[in-house]
Coordinates of N, CA, C and O in Angstrom, one line a residue:
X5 N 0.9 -1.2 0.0 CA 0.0 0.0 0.0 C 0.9 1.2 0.0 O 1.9 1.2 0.6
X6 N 0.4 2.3 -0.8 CA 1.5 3.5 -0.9 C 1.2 4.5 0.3 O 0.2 4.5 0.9
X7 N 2.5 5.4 0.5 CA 2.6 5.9 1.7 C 0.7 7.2 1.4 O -0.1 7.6 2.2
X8 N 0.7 7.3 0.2 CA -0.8 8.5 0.7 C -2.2 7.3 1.1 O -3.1 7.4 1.9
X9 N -1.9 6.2 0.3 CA -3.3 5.3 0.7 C -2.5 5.2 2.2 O -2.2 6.3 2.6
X10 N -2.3 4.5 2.7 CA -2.0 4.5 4.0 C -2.3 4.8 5.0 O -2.6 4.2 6.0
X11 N -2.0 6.6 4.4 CA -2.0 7.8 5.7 C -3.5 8.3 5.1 O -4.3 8.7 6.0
X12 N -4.0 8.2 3.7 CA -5.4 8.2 3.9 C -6.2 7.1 5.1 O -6.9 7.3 6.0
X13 N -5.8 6.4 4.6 CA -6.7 5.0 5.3 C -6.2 5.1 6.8 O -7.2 4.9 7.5
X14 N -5.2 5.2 7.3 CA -5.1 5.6 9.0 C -6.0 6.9 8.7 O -6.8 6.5 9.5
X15 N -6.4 7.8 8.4 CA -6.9 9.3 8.9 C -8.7 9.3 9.4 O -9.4 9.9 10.2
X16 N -9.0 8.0 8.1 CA -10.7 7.9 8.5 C -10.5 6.1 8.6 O -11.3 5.3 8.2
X17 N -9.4 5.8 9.1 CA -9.6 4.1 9.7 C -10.7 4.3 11.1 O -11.4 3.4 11.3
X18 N -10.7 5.1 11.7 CA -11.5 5.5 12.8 C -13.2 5.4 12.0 O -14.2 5.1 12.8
X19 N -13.5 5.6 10.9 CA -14.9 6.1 11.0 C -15.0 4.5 10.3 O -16.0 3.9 10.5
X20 N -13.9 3.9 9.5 CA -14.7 2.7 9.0 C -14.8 1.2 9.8 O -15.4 0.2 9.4
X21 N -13.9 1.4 11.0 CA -13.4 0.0 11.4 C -14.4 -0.6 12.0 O -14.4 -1.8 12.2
X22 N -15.9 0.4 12.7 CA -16.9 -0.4 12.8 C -17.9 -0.5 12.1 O -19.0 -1.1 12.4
X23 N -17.5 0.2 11.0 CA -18.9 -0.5 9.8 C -18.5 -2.0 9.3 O -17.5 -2.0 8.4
X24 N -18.9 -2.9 9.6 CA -18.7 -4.8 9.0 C -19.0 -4.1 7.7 O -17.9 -3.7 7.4
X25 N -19.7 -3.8 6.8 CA -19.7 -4.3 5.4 C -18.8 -3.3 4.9 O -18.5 -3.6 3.7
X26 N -18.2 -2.2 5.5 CA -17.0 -1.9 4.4 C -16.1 -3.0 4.8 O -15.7 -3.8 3.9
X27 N -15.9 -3.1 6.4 CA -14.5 -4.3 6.5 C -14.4 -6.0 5.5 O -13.5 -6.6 5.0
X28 N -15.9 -6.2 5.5 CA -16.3 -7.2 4.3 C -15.9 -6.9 2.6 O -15.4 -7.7 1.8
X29 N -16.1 -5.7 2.3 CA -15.8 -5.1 0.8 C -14.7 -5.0 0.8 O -14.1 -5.7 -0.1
X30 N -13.8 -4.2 1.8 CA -12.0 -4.2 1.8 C -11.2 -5.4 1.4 O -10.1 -5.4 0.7
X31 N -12.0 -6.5 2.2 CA -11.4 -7.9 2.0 C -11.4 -8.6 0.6 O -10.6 -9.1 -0.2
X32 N -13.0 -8.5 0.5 CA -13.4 -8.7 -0.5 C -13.0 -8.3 -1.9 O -13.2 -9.0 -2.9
X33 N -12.3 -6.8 -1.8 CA -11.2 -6.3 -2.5 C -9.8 -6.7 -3.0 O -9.1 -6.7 -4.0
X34 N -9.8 -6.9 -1.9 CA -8.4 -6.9 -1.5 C -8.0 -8.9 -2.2 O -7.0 -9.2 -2.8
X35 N -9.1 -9.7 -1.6 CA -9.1 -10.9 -2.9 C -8.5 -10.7 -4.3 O -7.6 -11.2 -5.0
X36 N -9.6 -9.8 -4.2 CA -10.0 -10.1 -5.8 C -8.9 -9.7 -6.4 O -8.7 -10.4 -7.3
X37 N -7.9 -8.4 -6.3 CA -6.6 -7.8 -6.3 C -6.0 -8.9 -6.3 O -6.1 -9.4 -7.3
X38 N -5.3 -9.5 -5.5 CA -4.8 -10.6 -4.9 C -4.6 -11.4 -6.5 O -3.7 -11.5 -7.3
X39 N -5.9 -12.0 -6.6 CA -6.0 -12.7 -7.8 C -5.4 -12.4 -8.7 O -4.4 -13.0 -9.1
X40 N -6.0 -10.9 -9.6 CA -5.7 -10.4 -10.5 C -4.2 -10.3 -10.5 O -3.6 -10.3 -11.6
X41 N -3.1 -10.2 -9.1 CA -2.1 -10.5 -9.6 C -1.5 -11.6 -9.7 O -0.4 -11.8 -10.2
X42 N -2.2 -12.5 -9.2 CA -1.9 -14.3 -9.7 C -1.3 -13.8 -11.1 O -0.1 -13.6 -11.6
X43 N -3.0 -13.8 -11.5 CA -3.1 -14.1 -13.0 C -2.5 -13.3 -14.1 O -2.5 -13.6 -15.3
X44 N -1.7 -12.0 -13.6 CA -0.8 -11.0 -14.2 C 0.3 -12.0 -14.4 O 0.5 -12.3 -15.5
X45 N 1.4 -12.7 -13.2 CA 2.8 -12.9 -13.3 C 2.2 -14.1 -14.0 O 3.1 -14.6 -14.7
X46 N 1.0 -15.0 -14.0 CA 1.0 -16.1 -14.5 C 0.8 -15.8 -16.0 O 1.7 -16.4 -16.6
X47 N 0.0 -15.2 -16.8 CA 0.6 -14.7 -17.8 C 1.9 -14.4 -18.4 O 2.3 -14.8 -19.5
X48 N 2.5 -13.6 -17.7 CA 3.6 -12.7 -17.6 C 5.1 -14.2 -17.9 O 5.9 -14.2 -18.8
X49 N 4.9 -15.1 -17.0 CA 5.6 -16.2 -17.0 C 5.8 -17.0 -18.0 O 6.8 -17.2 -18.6
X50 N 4.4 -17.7 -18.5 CA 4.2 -18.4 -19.1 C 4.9 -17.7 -20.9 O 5.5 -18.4 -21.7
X51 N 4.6 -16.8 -21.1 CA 4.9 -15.9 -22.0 C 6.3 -15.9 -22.4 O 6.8 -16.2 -23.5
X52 N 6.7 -15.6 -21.5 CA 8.6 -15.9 -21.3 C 9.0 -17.0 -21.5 O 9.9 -17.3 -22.2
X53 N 8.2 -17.9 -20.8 CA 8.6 -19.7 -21.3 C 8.2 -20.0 -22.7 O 9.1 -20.7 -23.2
X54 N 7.6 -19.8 -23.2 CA 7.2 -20.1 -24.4 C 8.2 -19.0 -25.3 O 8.8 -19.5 -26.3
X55 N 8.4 -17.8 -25.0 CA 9.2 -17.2 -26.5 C 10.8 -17.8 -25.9 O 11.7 -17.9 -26.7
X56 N 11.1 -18.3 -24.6 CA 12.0 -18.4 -24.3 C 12.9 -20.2 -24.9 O 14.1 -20.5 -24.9
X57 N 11.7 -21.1 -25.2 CA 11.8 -22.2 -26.0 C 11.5 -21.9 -27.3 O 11.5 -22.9 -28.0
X58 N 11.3 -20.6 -27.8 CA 12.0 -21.0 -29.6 C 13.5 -21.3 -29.4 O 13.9 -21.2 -28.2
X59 N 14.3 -21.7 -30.2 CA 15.2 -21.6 -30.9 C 15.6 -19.6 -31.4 O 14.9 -18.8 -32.1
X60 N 16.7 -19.4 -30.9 CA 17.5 -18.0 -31.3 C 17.2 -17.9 -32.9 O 16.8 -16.9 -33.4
X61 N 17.6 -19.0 -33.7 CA 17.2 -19.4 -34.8 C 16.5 -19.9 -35.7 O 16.7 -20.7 -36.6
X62 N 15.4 -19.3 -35.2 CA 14.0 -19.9 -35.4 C 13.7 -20.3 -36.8 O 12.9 -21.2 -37.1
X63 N 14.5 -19.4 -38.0 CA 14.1 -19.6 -39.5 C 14.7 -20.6 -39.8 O 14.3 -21.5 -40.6
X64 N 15.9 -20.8 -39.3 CA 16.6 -22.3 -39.9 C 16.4 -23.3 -39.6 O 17.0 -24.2 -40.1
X65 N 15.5 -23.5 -38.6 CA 15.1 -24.7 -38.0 C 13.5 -25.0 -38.5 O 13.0 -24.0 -39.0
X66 N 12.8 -26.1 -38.4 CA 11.3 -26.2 -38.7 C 10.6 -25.8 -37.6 O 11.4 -25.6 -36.6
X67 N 8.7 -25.6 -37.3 CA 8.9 -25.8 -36.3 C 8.6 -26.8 -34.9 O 8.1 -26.4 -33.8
X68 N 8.7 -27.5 -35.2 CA 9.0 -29.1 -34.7 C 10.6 -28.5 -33.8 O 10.8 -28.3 -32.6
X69 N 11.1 -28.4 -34.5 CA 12.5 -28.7 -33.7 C 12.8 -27.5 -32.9 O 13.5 -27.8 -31.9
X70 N 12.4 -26.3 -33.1 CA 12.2 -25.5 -32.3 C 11.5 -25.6 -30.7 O 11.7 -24.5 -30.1
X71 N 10.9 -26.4 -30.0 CA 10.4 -26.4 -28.6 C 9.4 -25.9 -29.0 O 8.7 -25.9 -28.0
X72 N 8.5 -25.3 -30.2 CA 7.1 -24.8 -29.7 C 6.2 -25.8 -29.2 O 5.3 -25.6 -28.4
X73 N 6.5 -27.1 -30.0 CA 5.4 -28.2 -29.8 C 6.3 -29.1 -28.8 O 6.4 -30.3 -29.1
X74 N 6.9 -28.7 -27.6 CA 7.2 -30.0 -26.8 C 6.5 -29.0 -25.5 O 6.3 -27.8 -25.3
X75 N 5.9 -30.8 -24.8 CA 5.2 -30.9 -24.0 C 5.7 -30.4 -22.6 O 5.0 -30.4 -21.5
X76 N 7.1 -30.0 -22.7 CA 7.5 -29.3 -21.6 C 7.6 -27.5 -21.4 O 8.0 -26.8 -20.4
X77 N 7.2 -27.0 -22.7 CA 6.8 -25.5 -22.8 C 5.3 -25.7 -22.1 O 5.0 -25.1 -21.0
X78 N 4.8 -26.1 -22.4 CA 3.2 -26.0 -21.7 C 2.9 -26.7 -20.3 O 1.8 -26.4 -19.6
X79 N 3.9 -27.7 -19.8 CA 3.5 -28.1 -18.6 C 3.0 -27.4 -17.5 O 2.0 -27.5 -16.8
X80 N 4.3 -26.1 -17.4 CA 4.3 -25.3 -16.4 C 2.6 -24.7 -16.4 O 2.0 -24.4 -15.4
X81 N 2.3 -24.4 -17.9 CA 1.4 -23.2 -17.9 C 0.0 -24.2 -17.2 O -0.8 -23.9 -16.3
X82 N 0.0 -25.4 -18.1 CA -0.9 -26.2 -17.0 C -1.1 -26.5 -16.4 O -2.2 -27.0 -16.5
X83 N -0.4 -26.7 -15.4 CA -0.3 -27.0 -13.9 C -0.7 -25.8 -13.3 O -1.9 -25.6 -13.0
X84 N 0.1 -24.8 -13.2 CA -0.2 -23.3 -12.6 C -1.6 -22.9 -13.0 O -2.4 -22.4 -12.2
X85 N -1.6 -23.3 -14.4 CA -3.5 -23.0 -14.5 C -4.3 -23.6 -13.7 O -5.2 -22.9 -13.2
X86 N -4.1 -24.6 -13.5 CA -5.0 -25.3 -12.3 C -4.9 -24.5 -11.6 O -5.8 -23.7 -11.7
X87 N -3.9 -24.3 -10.4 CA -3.6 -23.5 -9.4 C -4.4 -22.0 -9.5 O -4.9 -21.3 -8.6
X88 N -4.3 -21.9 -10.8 CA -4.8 -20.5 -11.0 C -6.6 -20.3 -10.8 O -7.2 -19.6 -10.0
X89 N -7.0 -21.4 -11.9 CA -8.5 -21.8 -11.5 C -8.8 -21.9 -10.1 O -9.8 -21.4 -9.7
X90 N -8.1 -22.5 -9.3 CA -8.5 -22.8 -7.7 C -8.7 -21.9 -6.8 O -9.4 -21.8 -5.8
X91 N -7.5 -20.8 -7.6 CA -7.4 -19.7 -6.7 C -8.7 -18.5 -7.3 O -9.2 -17.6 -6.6
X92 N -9.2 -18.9 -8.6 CA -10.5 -18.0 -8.6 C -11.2 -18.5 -8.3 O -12.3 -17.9 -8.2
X93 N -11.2 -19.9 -8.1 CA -12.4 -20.2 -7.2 C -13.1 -20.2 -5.6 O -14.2 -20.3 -5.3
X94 N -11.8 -20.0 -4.9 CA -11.5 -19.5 -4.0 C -11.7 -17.8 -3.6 O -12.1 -17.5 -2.4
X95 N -11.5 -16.8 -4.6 CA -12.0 -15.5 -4.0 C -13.4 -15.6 -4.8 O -14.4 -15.1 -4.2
X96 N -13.5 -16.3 -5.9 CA -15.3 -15.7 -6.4 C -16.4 -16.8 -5.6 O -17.5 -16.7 -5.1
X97 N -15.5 -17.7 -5.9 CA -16.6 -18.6 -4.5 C -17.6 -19.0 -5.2 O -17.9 -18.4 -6.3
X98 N -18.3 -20.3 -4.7 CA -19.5 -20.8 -5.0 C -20.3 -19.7 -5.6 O -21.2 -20.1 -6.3
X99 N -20.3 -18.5 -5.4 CA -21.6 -17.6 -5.2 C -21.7 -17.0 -6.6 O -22.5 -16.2 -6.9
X100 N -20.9 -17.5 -7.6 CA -20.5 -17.3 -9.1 C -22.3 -18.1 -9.7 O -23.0 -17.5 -10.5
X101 N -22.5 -19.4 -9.2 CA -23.5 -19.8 -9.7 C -24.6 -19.3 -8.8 O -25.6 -19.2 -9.4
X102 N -24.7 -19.0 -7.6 CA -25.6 -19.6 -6.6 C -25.1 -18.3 -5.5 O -24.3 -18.4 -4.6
X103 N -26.0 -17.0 -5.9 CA -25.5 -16.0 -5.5 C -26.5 -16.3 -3.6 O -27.3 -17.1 -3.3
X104 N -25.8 -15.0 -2.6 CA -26.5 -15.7 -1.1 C -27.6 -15.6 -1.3 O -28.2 -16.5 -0.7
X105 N -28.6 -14.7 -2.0 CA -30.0 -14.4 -1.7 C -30.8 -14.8 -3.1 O -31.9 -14.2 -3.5
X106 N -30.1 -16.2 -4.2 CA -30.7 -17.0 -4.9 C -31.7 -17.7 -4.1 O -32.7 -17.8 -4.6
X107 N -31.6 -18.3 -2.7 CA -32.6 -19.7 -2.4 C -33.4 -18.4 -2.7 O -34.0 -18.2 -3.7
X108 N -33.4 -17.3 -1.3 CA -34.6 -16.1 -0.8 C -35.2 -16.3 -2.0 O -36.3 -16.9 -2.0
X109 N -34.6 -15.8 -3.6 CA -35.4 -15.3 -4.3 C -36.6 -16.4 -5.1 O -37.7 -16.2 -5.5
X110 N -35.8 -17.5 -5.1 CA -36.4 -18.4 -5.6 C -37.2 -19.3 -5.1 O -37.7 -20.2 -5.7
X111 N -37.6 -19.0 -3.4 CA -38.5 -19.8 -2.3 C -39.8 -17.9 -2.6 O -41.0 -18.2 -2.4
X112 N -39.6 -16.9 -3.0 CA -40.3 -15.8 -2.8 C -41.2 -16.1 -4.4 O -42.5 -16.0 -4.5
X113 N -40.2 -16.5 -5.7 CA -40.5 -16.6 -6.6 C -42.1 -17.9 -6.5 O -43.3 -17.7 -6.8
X114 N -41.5 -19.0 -6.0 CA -42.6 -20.1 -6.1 C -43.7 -19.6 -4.8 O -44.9 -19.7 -5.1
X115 N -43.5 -19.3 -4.1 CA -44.7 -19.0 -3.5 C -45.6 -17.4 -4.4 O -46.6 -17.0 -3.7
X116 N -45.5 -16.9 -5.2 CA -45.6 -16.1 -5.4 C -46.4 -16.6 -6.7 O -47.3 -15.9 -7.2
X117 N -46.0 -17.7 -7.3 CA -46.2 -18.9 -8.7 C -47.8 -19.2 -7.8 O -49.0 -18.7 -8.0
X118 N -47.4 -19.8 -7.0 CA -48.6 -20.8 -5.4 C -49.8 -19.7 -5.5 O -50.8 -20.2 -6.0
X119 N -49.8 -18.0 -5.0 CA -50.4 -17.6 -4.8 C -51.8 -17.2 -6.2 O -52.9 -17.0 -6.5
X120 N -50.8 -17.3 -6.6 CA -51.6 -16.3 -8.4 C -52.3 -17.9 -8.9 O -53.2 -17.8 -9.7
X121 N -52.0 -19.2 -8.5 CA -52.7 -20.1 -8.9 C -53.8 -20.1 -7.8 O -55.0 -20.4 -8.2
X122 N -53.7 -19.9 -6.6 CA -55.2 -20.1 -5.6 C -55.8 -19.0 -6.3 O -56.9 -19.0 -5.9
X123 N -55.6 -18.0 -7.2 CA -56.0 -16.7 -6.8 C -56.8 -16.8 -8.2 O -57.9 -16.2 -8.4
X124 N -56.3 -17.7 -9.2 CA -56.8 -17.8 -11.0 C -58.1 -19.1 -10.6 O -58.8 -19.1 -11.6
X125 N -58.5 -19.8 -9.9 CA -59.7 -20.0 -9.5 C -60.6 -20.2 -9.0 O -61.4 -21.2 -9.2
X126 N -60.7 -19.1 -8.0 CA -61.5 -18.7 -6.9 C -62.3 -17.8 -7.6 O -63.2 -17.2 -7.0

């Protein structure tokens, strides 16, 4: 964190430390950040391994014999991908399909189905 967020964030850390749903959003932030820089150096990595297995001499060679197609330029990238998926699964959470107030809406939804059917023949 830079020295102005900092000394901002000590200056009104007093007005936020007892509101829970900023302290929930900060975190929740602060994940999601987290991730995105997973997924920056893992890009960033993978990128390098791969221009880093051509061949210096990439025209004189085919490219077979260059490392683009061996199974050890991509290992890394998929293994770490896993890692990578787990870790967004991990900050986005179950709640990607099955947000918290899906059951609410969908127990409000069918009783609501329930009512307009007593109601269509009476």
């Amino acid at each position: 964190m830079g020295r102005f967020r900092r000394r901002m964030y000590e200056n009104y850390a007093y007005e936020f430390s007892t509101d829970e749903s900023y302290n929930e959003a900060y975190k929740k932030v602060k994940k999601i950040k987290g991730f995105y820089s997973h997924l920056k150096i893992y890009i960033i990595v993978n990128i390098i391994i791969v221009v880093s297995s051509l061949n210096s001499d990439y025209f004189g060679h085919s490219i077979h014999e260059s490392g683009l197609f061996d199974w050890r330029t991509y290992s890394t990238a998929l293994y770490w991908g896993i890692a990578v998926l787990i870790h967004a699964f991990t900050v986005f959470g179950p709640d990607v399909f099955f947000s918290r107030d899906w059951e609410q809406k969908k127990i409000q939804k069918y009783m609501d189905r329930d009512a307009q059917n007593k109601n269509k023949w009476e």
